[in-house]
PDB file of C-alpha atoms in Angstrom:
ATOM      1  CA  MET A 295      -0.289  -0.108   0.054  1.00 94.00           C
ATOM      2  CA  PRO A 296       1.430   3.305  -1.155  1.00 96.00           C
ATOM      3  CA  HIS A 297       2.039   6.188   1.875  1.00 97.00           C
ATOM      4  CA  LEU A 298      -0.562   8.486   0.123  1.00 97.00           C
ATOM      5  CA  SER A 299      -3.189   5.707   0.600  1.00 98.00           C
ATOM      6  CA  GLN A 300      -1.836   5.122   4.082  1.00 98.00           C
ATOM      7  CA  TRP A 301      -2.530   8.625   4.830  1.00 98.00           C
ATOM      8  CA  ILE A 302      -5.815   9.197   3.070  1.00 98.00           C
ATOM      9  CA  ILE A 303      -6.940   5.447   5.205  1.00 98.00           C
ATOM     10  CA  ARG A 304      -5.853   6.462   8.333  1.00 98.00           C
ATOM     11  CA  THR A 305      -7.280   9.852   8.168  1.00 98.00           C
ATOM     12  CA  ALA A 306     -10.829   7.965   7.106  1.00 98.00           C
ATOM     13  CA  PHE A 307     -10.685   5.900  10.196  1.00 98.00           C
ATOM     14  CA  ILE A 308     -10.082   9.157  12.438  1.00 98.00           C
ATOM     15  CA  TYR A 309     -13.360  10.190  10.750  1.00 98.00           C
ATOM     16  CA  LEU A 310     -15.019   7.139  11.278  1.00 98.00           C
ATOM     17  CA  LEU A 311     -14.160   7.422  15.135  1.00 98.00           C
ATOM     18  CA  LEU A 312     -14.991  11.354  15.019  1.00 98.00           C
ATOM     19  CA  GLY A 313     -18.368  10.502  13.353  1.00 98.00           C
ATOM     20  CA  PHE A 314     -19.239   7.261  15.410  1.00 98.00           C
ATOM     21  CA  THR A 315     -18.570   9.745  18.668  1.00 98.00           C
ATOM     22  CA  PHE A 316     -20.957  12.297  17.951  1.00 97.00           C
ATOM     23  CA  GLY A 317     -23.284   9.891  16.568  1.00 97.00           C
ATOM     24  CA  ALA A 318     -23.255   7.810  19.897  1.00 98.00           C
ATOM     25  CA  LEU A 319     -23.586  10.717  21.627  1.00 98.00           C
ATOM     26  CA  LEU A 320     -26.709  11.816  19.725  1.00 97.00           C
ATOM     27  CA  LEU A 321     -28.401   8.629  19.836  1.00 97.00           C
ATOM     28  CA  THR A 322     -27.908   8.548  23.834  1.00 97.00           C
ATOM     29  CA  HIS A 323     -29.401  12.280  23.908  1.00 96.00           C
ATOM     30  CA  LYS A 324     -32.332  10.827  21.938  1.00 94.00           C
ATOM     31  CA  GLY A 325     -33.103   8.424  24.725  1.00 93.00           C
ATOM     32  CA  ILE A 326     -31.497  10.004  27.951  1.00 94.00           C
ATOM     33  CA  PRO A 327     -31.187  14.067  27.547  1.00 93.00           C
ATOM     34  CA  LEU A 328     -27.744  14.974  27.720  1.00 94.00           C
ATOM     35  CA  HIS A 329     -27.548  18.708  26.440  1.00 94.00           C
ATOM     36  CA  PRO A 330     -29.568  20.186  23.510  1.00 93.00           C
ATOM     37  CA  ALA A 331     -26.976  21.755  22.092  1.00 93.00           C
ATOM     38  CA  LEU A 332     -25.414  17.925  20.744  1.00 94.00           C
ATOM     39  CA  TRP A 333     -28.314  18.333  17.990  1.00 95.00           C
ATOM     40  CA  GLY A 334     -26.098  21.036  16.455  1.00 95.00           C
ATOM     41  CA  TRP A 335     -23.381  18.483  15.831  1.00 96.00           C
ATOM     42  CA  LEU A 336     -25.830  16.250  13.477  1.00 97.00           C
ATOM     43  CA  PRO A 337     -24.475  18.067  10.146  1.00 97.00           C
ATOM     44  CA  ALA A 338     -21.152  16.903  11.511  1.00 97.00           C
ATOM     45  CA  HIS A 339     -21.907  13.780  12.376  1.00 97.00           C
ATOM     46  CA  ILE A 340     -23.198  13.225   8.681  1.00 97.00           C
ATOM     47  CA  GLU A 341     -20.352  15.059   6.767  1.00 98.00           C
ATOM     48  CA  PHE A 342     -17.688  12.647   8.764  1.00 98.00           C
ATOM     49  CA  LEU A 343     -18.932   9.913   7.985  1.00 98.00           C
ATOM     50  CA  LEU A 344     -20.259  10.263   4.696  1.00 97.00           C
ATOM     51  CA  ILE A 345     -17.485  12.413   3.028  1.00 98.00           C
ATOM     52  CA  GLY A 346     -14.626  11.831   5.929  1.00 98.00           C
ATOM     53  CA  TRP A 347     -15.131   7.923   5.995  1.00 98.00           C
ATOM     54  CA  ILE A 348     -16.706   6.652   3.071  1.00 98.00           C
ATOM     55  CA  VAL A 349     -15.511   8.861   0.281  1.00 98.00           C
ATOM     56  CA  GLN A 350     -12.353   9.515   1.714  1.00 98.00           C
ATOM     57  CA  LEU A 351     -11.678   5.389   2.179  1.00 98.00           C
ATOM     58  CA  THR A 352     -12.749   4.853  -1.163  1.00 97.00           C
ATOM     59  CA  MET A 353     -10.292   7.311  -2.492  1.00 97.00           C
ATOM     60  CA  GLY A 354      -7.210   5.785  -0.427  1.00 98.00           C
ATOM     61  CA  VAL A 355      -8.174   2.054  -2.002  1.00 98.00           C
ATOM     62  CA  ALA A 356      -8.796   3.386  -5.259  1.00 97.00           C
ATOM     63  CA  PHE A 357      -5.165   4.948  -5.216  1.00 97.00           C
ATOM     64  CA  TRP A 358      -4.133   1.906  -3.899  1.00 97.00           C
ATOM     65  CA  ILE A 359      -5.658  -0.765  -6.237  1.00 95.00           C
ATOM     66  CA  LEU A 360      -6.579   0.630  -9.545  1.00 94.00           C
ATOM     67  CA  PRO A 361      -4.255  -0.824 -12.095  1.00 91.00           C
ATOM     68  CA  ARG A 362      -0.559   0.576 -12.155  1.00 88.00           C
ATOM     69  CA  TYR A 363       1.590   1.593 -15.114  1.00 85.00           C
ATOM     70  CA  TRP A 364       4.697  -1.155 -16.247  1.00 81.00           C
ATOM     71  CA  LYS A 365       6.930   2.048 -16.220  1.00 84.00           C
ATOM     72  CA  HIS A 366       7.681   4.123 -13.424  1.00 86.00           C
ATOM     73  CA  PRO A 367       6.161   6.269 -11.902  1.00 87.00           C
ATOM     74  CA  ARG A 368       3.565   3.376 -11.543  1.00 87.00           C
ATOM     75  CA  ARG A 369       0.979   5.513 -10.282  1.00 90.00           C
ATOM     76  CA  PRO A 370       1.635   8.752 -12.456  1.00 87.00           C
ATOM     77  CA  ASN A 371       0.558  12.305 -11.658  1.00 89.00           C
ATOM     78  CA  GLU A 372       0.380  11.504  -7.706  1.00 92.00           C
ATOM     79  CA  ILE A 373       0.682  15.274  -6.913  1.00 97.00           C
ATOM     80  CA  TYR A 374      -3.455  15.277  -8.132  1.00 97.00           C
ATOM     81  CA  ALA A 375      -4.303  12.703  -5.478  1.00 97.00           C
ATOM     82  CA  GLN A 376      -2.231  14.733  -3.224  1.00 98.00           C
ATOM     83  CA  ILE A 377      -3.985  17.647  -3.979  1.00 98.00           C
ATOM     84  CA  ALA A 378      -7.600  16.000  -3.699  1.00 98.00           C
ATOM     85  CA  PHE A 379      -6.554  14.869  -0.380  1.00 98.00           C
ATOM     86  CA  VAL A 380      -5.908  17.823   1.095  1.00 98.00           C
ATOM     87  CA  LEU A 381      -9.009  19.557  -0.561  1.00 98.00           C
ATOM     88  CA  LEU A 382     -11.487  17.152   0.625  1.00 98.00           C
ATOM     89  CA  ASN A 383     -10.219  17.423   4.155  1.00 98.00           C
ATOM     90  CA  LEU A 384     -10.255  21.282   3.927  1.00 98.00           C
ATOM     91  CA  GLY A 385     -13.802  20.817   2.337  1.00 98.00           C
ATOM     92  CA  ILE A 386     -15.034  18.762   5.111  1.00 98.00           C
ATOM     93  CA  TRP A 387     -13.864  21.314   7.636  1.00 98.00           C
ATOM     94  CA  LEU A 388     -15.252  24.521   6.240  1.00 98.00           C
ATOM     95  CA  VAL A 389     -18.612  22.531   5.772  1.00 98.00           C
ATOM     96  CA  VAL A 390     -18.553  21.495   9.352  1.00 97.00           C
ATOM     97  CA  ALA A 391     -17.332  25.445  10.434  1.00 97.00           C
ATOM     98  CA  GLU A 392     -20.538  26.786   8.899  1.00 96.00           C
ATOM     99  CA  THR A 393     -23.234  23.344   9.979  1.00 95.00           C
ATOM    100  CA  THR A 394     -22.342  23.345  13.211  1.00 93.00           C
ATOM    101  CA  PHE A 395     -20.245  26.762  14.350  1.00 93.00           C
ATOM    102  CA  ARG A 396     -22.569  29.165  11.991  1.00 90.00           C
ATOM    103  CA  ALA A 397     -19.469  30.614  10.361  1.00 90.00           C
ATOM    104  CA  GLY A 398     -21.452  31.938   7.228  1.00 89.00           C
ATOM    105  CA  SER A 399     -23.263  30.906   4.416  1.00 91.00           C
ATOM    106  CA  TRP A 400     -20.649  31.491   2.118  1.00 95.00           C
ATOM    107  CA  VAL A 401     -18.109  29.232   4.072  1.00 97.00           C
ATOM    108  CA  LEU A 402     -20.622  26.601   3.515  1.00 97.00           C
ATOM    109  CA  LEU A 403     -20.522  27.184  -0.295  1.00 97.00           C
ATOM    110  CA  ALA A 404     -16.949  27.297   0.020  1.00 97.00           C
ATOM    111  CA  GLY A 405     -16.555  23.918   1.457  1.00 97.00           C
ATOM    112  CA  ARG A 406     -18.857  22.377  -1.234  1.00 98.00           C
ATOM    113  CA  VAL A 407     -16.994  23.870  -3.720  1.00 98.00           C
ATOM    114  CA  VAL A 408     -13.502  22.746  -2.426  1.00 98.00           C
ATOM    115  CA  GLU A 409     -15.024  18.952  -2.054  1.00 98.00           C
ATOM    116  CA  VAL A 410     -15.902  19.091  -6.029  1.00 98.00           C
ATOM    117  CA  GLY A 411     -12.567  20.481  -6.229  1.00 98.00           C
ATOM    118  CA  ALA A 412     -11.228  17.337  -4.539  1.00 98.00           C
ATOM    119  CA  VAL A 413     -13.138  14.933  -6.814  1.00 98.00           C
ATOM    120  CA  VAL A 414     -12.008  16.598 -10.026  1.00 98.00           C
ATOM    121  CA  PHE A 415      -8.324  16.411  -9.029  1.00 98.00           C
ATOM    122  CA  PHE A 416      -8.969  12.742  -7.691  1.00 97.00           C
ATOM    123  CA  GLY A 417     -10.677  12.061 -11.255  1.00 97.00           C
ATOM    124  CA  LEU A 418      -7.700  13.466 -13.045  1.00 96.00           C
ATOM    125  CA  HIS A 419      -5.150  11.345 -11.093  1.00 96.00           C
ATOM    126  CA  ALA A 420      -7.329   8.208 -11.839  1.00 95.00           C
ATOM    127  CA  TRP A 421      -8.924   8.496 -15.047  1.00 94.00           C
ATOM    128  CA  LYS A 422      -6.515   7.012 -16.758  1.00 90.00           C
ATOM    129  CA  ARG A 423      -5.778   4.137 -14.477  1.00 92.00           C
ATOM    130  CA  ILE A 424      -8.991   2.965 -15.335  1.00 92.00           C
ATOM    131  CA  VAL A 425      -8.487   0.328 -17.760  1.00 87.00           C
ATOM    132  CA  SER A 426      -8.061  -3.340 -18.875  1.00 84.00           C
ATOM    133  CA  ARG A 427      -5.216  -5.577 -18.301  1.00 75.00           C
ATOM    134  CA  GLU A 428      -4.266  -4.588 -21.852  1.00 75.00           C
ATOM    135  CA  GLY A 429      -4.114  -1.129 -21.141  1.00 68.00           C
ATOM    136  CA  ALA A 430      -7.393  -0.343 -23.009  1.00 66.00           C
TER     137      ALA A 430
ATOM    138  CA  MET B 184     -11.906 -15.339   2.587  1.00 93.00           C
ATOM    139  CA  PRO B 185     -11.506 -15.633   6.380  1.00 95.00           C
ATOM    140  CA  PRO B 186     -14.859 -16.475   8.073  1.00 97.00           C
ATOM    141  CA  LEU B 187     -15.270 -13.289   9.689  1.00 98.00           C
ATOM    142  CA  THR B 188     -15.395 -11.797   6.260  1.00 97.00           C
ATOM    143  CA  ARG B 189     -17.963 -13.912   5.337  1.00 98.00           C
ATOM    144  CA  TRP B 190     -19.615 -13.113   8.399  1.00 98.00           C
ATOM    145  CA  TYR B 191     -19.618  -9.335   7.980  1.00 98.00           C
ATOM    146  CA  ILE B 192     -20.759  -9.526   3.977  1.00 98.00           C
ATOM    147  CA  LYS B 193     -23.422 -11.808   4.318  1.00 98.00           C
ATOM    148  CA  SER B 194     -24.389  -9.512   7.385  1.00 98.00           C
ATOM    149  CA  ALA B 195     -24.329  -6.526   5.088  1.00 98.00           C
ATOM    150  CA  LEU B 196     -26.276  -8.169   2.459  1.00 98.00           C
ATOM    151  CA  ALA B 197     -29.236  -9.066   4.903  1.00 98.00           C
ATOM    152  CA  TYR B 198     -28.906  -5.512   6.072  1.00 97.00           C
ATOM    153  CA  LEU B 199     -29.224  -4.112   2.677  1.00 98.00           C
ATOM    154  CA  MET B 200     -32.141  -6.122   2.019  1.00 97.00           C
ATOM    155  CA  ALA B 201     -34.014  -4.795   5.471  1.00 97.00           C
ATOM    156  CA  ALA B 202     -33.170  -1.519   4.466  1.00 96.00           C
ATOM    157  CA  LEU B 203     -35.097  -1.373   1.279  1.00 97.00           C
ATOM    158  CA  LEU B 204     -37.628  -3.529   2.441  1.00 96.00           C
ATOM    159  CA  LEU B 205     -38.237  -1.008   5.219  1.00 94.00           C
ATOM    160  CA  ALA B 206     -37.914   1.633   2.795  1.00 94.00           C
ATOM    161  CA  VAL B 207     -40.592   0.035   0.808  1.00 95.00           C
ATOM    162  CA  VAL B 208     -43.018  -0.097   4.200  1.00 93.00           C
ATOM    163  CA  LEU B 209     -42.331   3.575   4.892  1.00 92.00           C
ATOM    164  CA  ALA B 210     -43.406   4.726   1.106  1.00 92.00           C
ATOM    165  CA  LEU B 211     -46.676   2.878   1.249  1.00 89.00           C
ATOM    166  CA  PRO B 212     -49.726   5.031   0.725  1.00 84.00           C
ATOM    167  CA  SER B 213     -51.547   4.058   3.492  1.00 80.00           C
ATOM    168  CA  ASP B 214     -51.266   5.311   7.431  1.00 83.00           C
ATOM    169  CA  LEU B 215     -48.583   3.410   8.935  1.00 84.00           C
ATOM    170  CA  PRO B 216     -48.587   2.171  12.756  1.00 86.00           C
ATOM    171  CA  THR B 217     -46.706   4.958  15.097  1.00 84.00           C
ATOM    172  CA  PHE B 218     -43.806   2.749  15.403  1.00 85.00           C
ATOM    173  CA  ILE B 219     -43.064   2.300  11.992  1.00 87.00           C
ATOM    174  CA  ARG B 220     -43.170   5.920  11.097  1.00 83.00           C
ATOM    175  CA  PHE B 221     -40.757   6.498  13.702  1.00 86.00           C
ATOM    176  CA  MET B 222     -38.063   3.978  11.898  1.00 90.00           C
ATOM    177  CA  ASN B 223     -36.720   6.725   9.350  1.00 90.00           C
ATOM    178  CA  PRO B 224     -33.789   6.907  11.428  1.00 92.00           C
ATOM    179  CA  ALA B 225     -33.299   3.270  11.654  1.00 92.00           C
ATOM    180  CA  TYR B 226     -33.652   3.215   7.731  1.00 94.00           C
ATOM    181  CA  PHE B 227     -30.579   5.273   7.210  1.00 95.00           C
ATOM    182  CA  HIS B 228     -28.835   3.513   9.777  1.00 96.00           C
ATOM    183  CA  LEU B 229     -29.601   0.201   8.568  1.00 96.00           C
ATOM    184  CA  PHE B 230     -28.107   1.221   4.925  1.00 96.00           C
ATOM    185  CA  LEU B 231     -25.094   3.108   5.989  1.00 97.00           C
ATOM    186  CA  VAL B 232     -23.908   1.003   9.218  1.00 97.00           C
ATOM    187  CA  GLY B 233     -25.509  -2.281   8.592  1.00 97.00           C
ATOM    188  CA  TRP B 234     -24.530  -2.464   4.705  1.00 97.00           C
ATOM    189  CA  VAL B 235     -22.048   0.023   3.660  1.00 97.00           C
ATOM    190  CA  THR B 236     -19.529   0.042   6.833  1.00 97.00           C
ATOM    191  CA  GLN B 237     -20.175  -3.309   7.491  1.00 97.00           C
ATOM    192  CA  MET B 238     -19.235  -4.335   4.002  1.00 98.00           C
ATOM    193  CA  ILE B 239     -16.198  -1.784   4.086  1.00 98.00           C
ATOM    194  CA  PHE B 240     -15.031  -3.742   7.697  1.00 98.00           C
ATOM    195  CA  GLY B 241     -15.465  -7.054   6.023  1.00 98.00           C
ATOM    196  CA  VAL B 242     -13.400  -6.267   2.500  1.00 98.00           C
ATOM    197  CA  ILE B 243     -10.952  -4.112   4.957  1.00 98.00           C
ATOM    198  CA  TYR B 244     -10.508  -7.101   7.232  1.00 97.00           C
ATOM    199  CA  TRP B 245     -10.056  -9.835   4.349  1.00 97.00           C
ATOM    200  CA  MET B 246      -7.575  -7.509   1.742  1.00 96.00           C
ATOM    201  CA  PHE B 247      -5.721  -5.116   3.661  1.00 97.00           C
ATOM    202  CA  PRO B 248      -1.822  -5.961   3.610  1.00 96.00           C
ATOM    203  CA  ILE B 249      -1.245  -8.884   6.194  1.00 95.00           C
ATOM    204  CA  ILE B 250       1.317  -7.900   9.458  1.00 93.00           C
ATOM    205  CA  THR B 251       3.085 -11.302   9.452  1.00 90.00           C
ATOM    206  CA  ARG B 252       2.436 -14.951   8.047  1.00 89.00           C
ATOM    207  CA  ALA B 253       2.258 -16.221  11.734  1.00 88.00           C
ATOM    208  CA  ARG B 254      -0.495 -13.518  12.651  1.00 88.00           C
ATOM    209  CA  PRO B 255      -1.847 -12.272   9.415  1.00 93.00           C
ATOM    210  CA  ARG B 256      -4.548 -10.167  10.519  1.00 95.00           C
ATOM    211  CA  GLY B 257      -3.735  -9.344  14.025  1.00 93.00           C
ATOM    212  CA  ASN B 258      -6.235 -10.531  17.054  1.00 94.00           C
ATOM    213  CA  GLU B 259      -8.982 -12.291  15.486  1.00 96.00           C
ATOM    214  CA  ARG B 260     -10.995 -12.347  18.716  1.00 97.00           C
ATOM    215  CA  VAL B 261     -11.256  -8.636  18.750  1.00 98.00           C
ATOM    216  CA  GLY B 262     -12.829  -8.525  15.404  1.00 98.00           C
ATOM    217  CA  TRP B 263     -15.353 -10.884  16.621  1.00 98.00           C
ATOM    218  CA  ILE B 264     -16.003  -8.873  19.396  1.00 98.00           C
ATOM    219  CA  SER B 265     -16.325  -5.828  16.869  1.00 98.00           C
ATOM    220  CA  TYR B 266     -18.870  -7.813  14.777  1.00 98.00           C
ATOM    221  CA  ILE B 267     -20.616  -8.470  17.532  1.00 98.00           C
ATOM    222  CA  LEU B 268     -21.371  -5.404  19.255  1.00 98.00           C
ATOM    223  CA  LEU B 269     -21.883  -3.727  16.167  1.00 98.00           C
ATOM    224  CA  ASN B 270     -24.612  -5.817  15.187  1.00 98.00           C
ATOM    225  CA  VAL B 271     -26.111  -6.283  18.908  1.00 98.00           C
ATOM    226  CA  GLY B 272     -25.838  -2.293  18.866  1.00 98.00           C
ATOM    227  CA  LEU B 273     -27.456  -1.578  15.624  1.00 97.00           C
ATOM    228  CA  LEU B 274     -30.576  -3.955  16.486  1.00 97.00           C
ATOM    229  CA  LEU B 275     -30.917  -2.362  19.764  1.00 96.00           C
ATOM    230  CA  ARG B 276     -31.279   0.725  17.678  1.00 95.00           C
ATOM    231  CA  LEU B 277     -33.891  -0.717  15.450  1.00 94.00           C
ATOM    232  CA  ILE B 278     -36.372  -1.572  18.587  1.00 93.00           C
ATOM    233  CA  GLY B 279     -35.038   1.184  20.616  1.00 93.00           C
ATOM    234  CA  GLU B 280     -35.809   4.377  18.345  1.00 91.00           C
ATOM    235  CA  PRO B 281     -39.272   3.967  17.881  1.00 90.00           C
ATOM    236  CA  LEU B 282     -40.181   2.589  21.428  1.00 92.00           C
ATOM    237  CA  VAL B 283     -38.420   5.636  23.220  1.00 92.00           C
ATOM    238  CA  SER B 284     -40.602   7.728  20.562  1.00 87.00           C
ATOM    239  CA  THR B 285     -44.004   5.902  20.830  1.00 87.00           C
ATOM    240  CA  ARG B 286     -43.792   4.885  24.327  1.00 86.00           C
ATOM    241  CA  PRO B 287     -41.447   6.976  26.516  1.00 81.00           C
ATOM    242  CA  GLU B 288     -42.943   5.647  29.832  1.00 82.00           C
ATOM    243  CA  THR B 289     -41.437   2.260  29.309  1.00 84.00           C
ATOM    244  CA  GLY B 290     -37.802   3.496  29.864  1.00 82.00           C
ATOM    245  CA  ALA B 291     -36.778   2.686  26.667  1.00 87.00           C
ATOM    246  CA  GLY B 292     -34.405   5.273  26.463  1.00 92.00           C
ATOM    247  CA  TRP B 293     -31.432   2.948  28.241  1.00 94.00           C
ATOM    248  CA  LEU B 294     -31.608   0.601  25.321  1.00 95.00           C
ATOM    249  CA  LEU B 295     -30.625   3.614  22.880  1.00 96.00           C
ATOM    250  CA  ALA B 296     -27.596   4.145  25.574  1.00 97.00           C
ATOM    251  CA  ILE B 297     -26.269   0.706  25.465  1.00 97.00           C
ATOM    252  CA  SER B 298     -26.695   0.931  21.666  1.00 97.00           C
ATOM    253  CA  ALA B 299     -25.050   4.117  21.208  1.00 98.00           C
ATOM    254  CA  LEU B 300     -22.083   2.475  23.698  1.00 98.00           C
ATOM    255  CA  LEU B 301     -22.167  -0.636  21.729  1.00 98.00           C
ATOM    256  CA  GLN B 302     -21.660   0.419  18.215  1.00 98.00           C
ATOM    257  CA  TRP B 303     -19.086   3.104  19.474  1.00 98.00           C
ATOM    258  CA  LEU B 304     -17.040   0.355  21.010  1.00 98.00           C
ATOM    259  CA  ALA B 305     -17.339  -1.573  17.956  1.00 98.00           C
ATOM    260  CA  ALA B 306     -15.740   1.121  15.750  1.00 98.00           C
ATOM    261  CA  VAL B 307     -13.102   1.841  18.120  1.00 98.00           C
ATOM    262  CA  LEU B 308     -12.065  -1.959  18.311  1.00 98.00           C
ATOM    263  CA  PHE B 309     -12.062  -2.211  14.356  1.00 98.00           C
ATOM    264  CA  VAL B 310      -9.842   0.841  14.088  1.00 98.00           C
ATOM    265  CA  ILE B 311      -7.454  -0.594  16.672  1.00 98.00           C
ATOM    266  CA  LEU B 312      -7.390  -4.229  14.837  1.00 98.00           C
ATOM    267  CA  ALA B 313      -7.171  -2.274  11.482  1.00 98.00           C
ATOM    268  CA  TRP B 314      -4.778   0.311  12.138  1.00 97.00           C
ATOM    269  CA  PRO B 315      -1.501  -1.845  12.200  1.00 96.00           C
ATOM    270  CA  ARG B 316      -2.412  -3.266   8.649  1.00 96.00           C
ATOM    271  CA  VAL B 317      -2.569   0.156   6.679  1.00 96.00           C
ATOM    272  CA  LYS B 318       0.922  -0.382   5.694  1.00 92.00           C
ATOM    273  CA  GLU B 319       3.180  -1.882   3.040  1.00 91.00           C
ATOM    274  CA  LYS B 320       2.783  -5.021   1.480  1.00 89.00           C
ATOM    275  CA  TYR B 321       4.610  -7.726   3.828  1.00 87.00           C
ATOM    276  CA  ARG B 322       7.651  -8.749   2.688  1.00 84.00           C
ATOM    277  CA  GLY B 323       8.516 -11.430   4.923  1.00 79.00           C
ATOM    278  CA  GLU B 324      11.484  -9.456   6.765  1.00 61.00           C
TER     279      GLU B 324
END
């Protein structure tokens, strides 16, 4: 497993733990009221698990396991995948900054745009690796 | 494919079926029993925890690089405990959530607290199990 995949997958695991922690607090609060402000963390719970965990893990595994080139570099344009990793995590925290901390609607918009940017950069990296064994 | 992975993936498929069947019931035009109407969050969690996350756990346990030949996937017992906690926790939610909403006097709130704790522990244990396997391919040294 390449270093970049290790970084992406470990980050995904951290989001899994964050998402499950907030989810556990919210579920407990539903049964035994803890603090009304907890509901404010619901969007962060969803963002951490859908984007931080599922999307990020998928990207990390795809970078690792998609067909590699015969010649070096085996995974070309790695820089695009690195940029995608940074943008995705920046986007997550911009979204959480608005949905949980009310940082302003433009922050939410910026976060969503940055997340789209992450997917574009990941696509730029991965597109040419989505091939058959013969490279067609 | 190791036995734990087979359990994860077969359970994941069962949850997918359950989630989609529940979605059909929730979409029925007729008046639903109150208990069923409060199962919308359960539908999402059957899908995202029961199906997606459990499928991911099963595949990670199977396909991530092994640690050593002697102990390829770490402590298997931790994996089984995580699997049991996740599934018991999820099933408790399925019962507890509508019960809390429709009959709060039953004291079912504790079911949700226990469900939350079990699922959280399952995630923590799985990360502890899988973390050392996020590494380069084992080359026998």
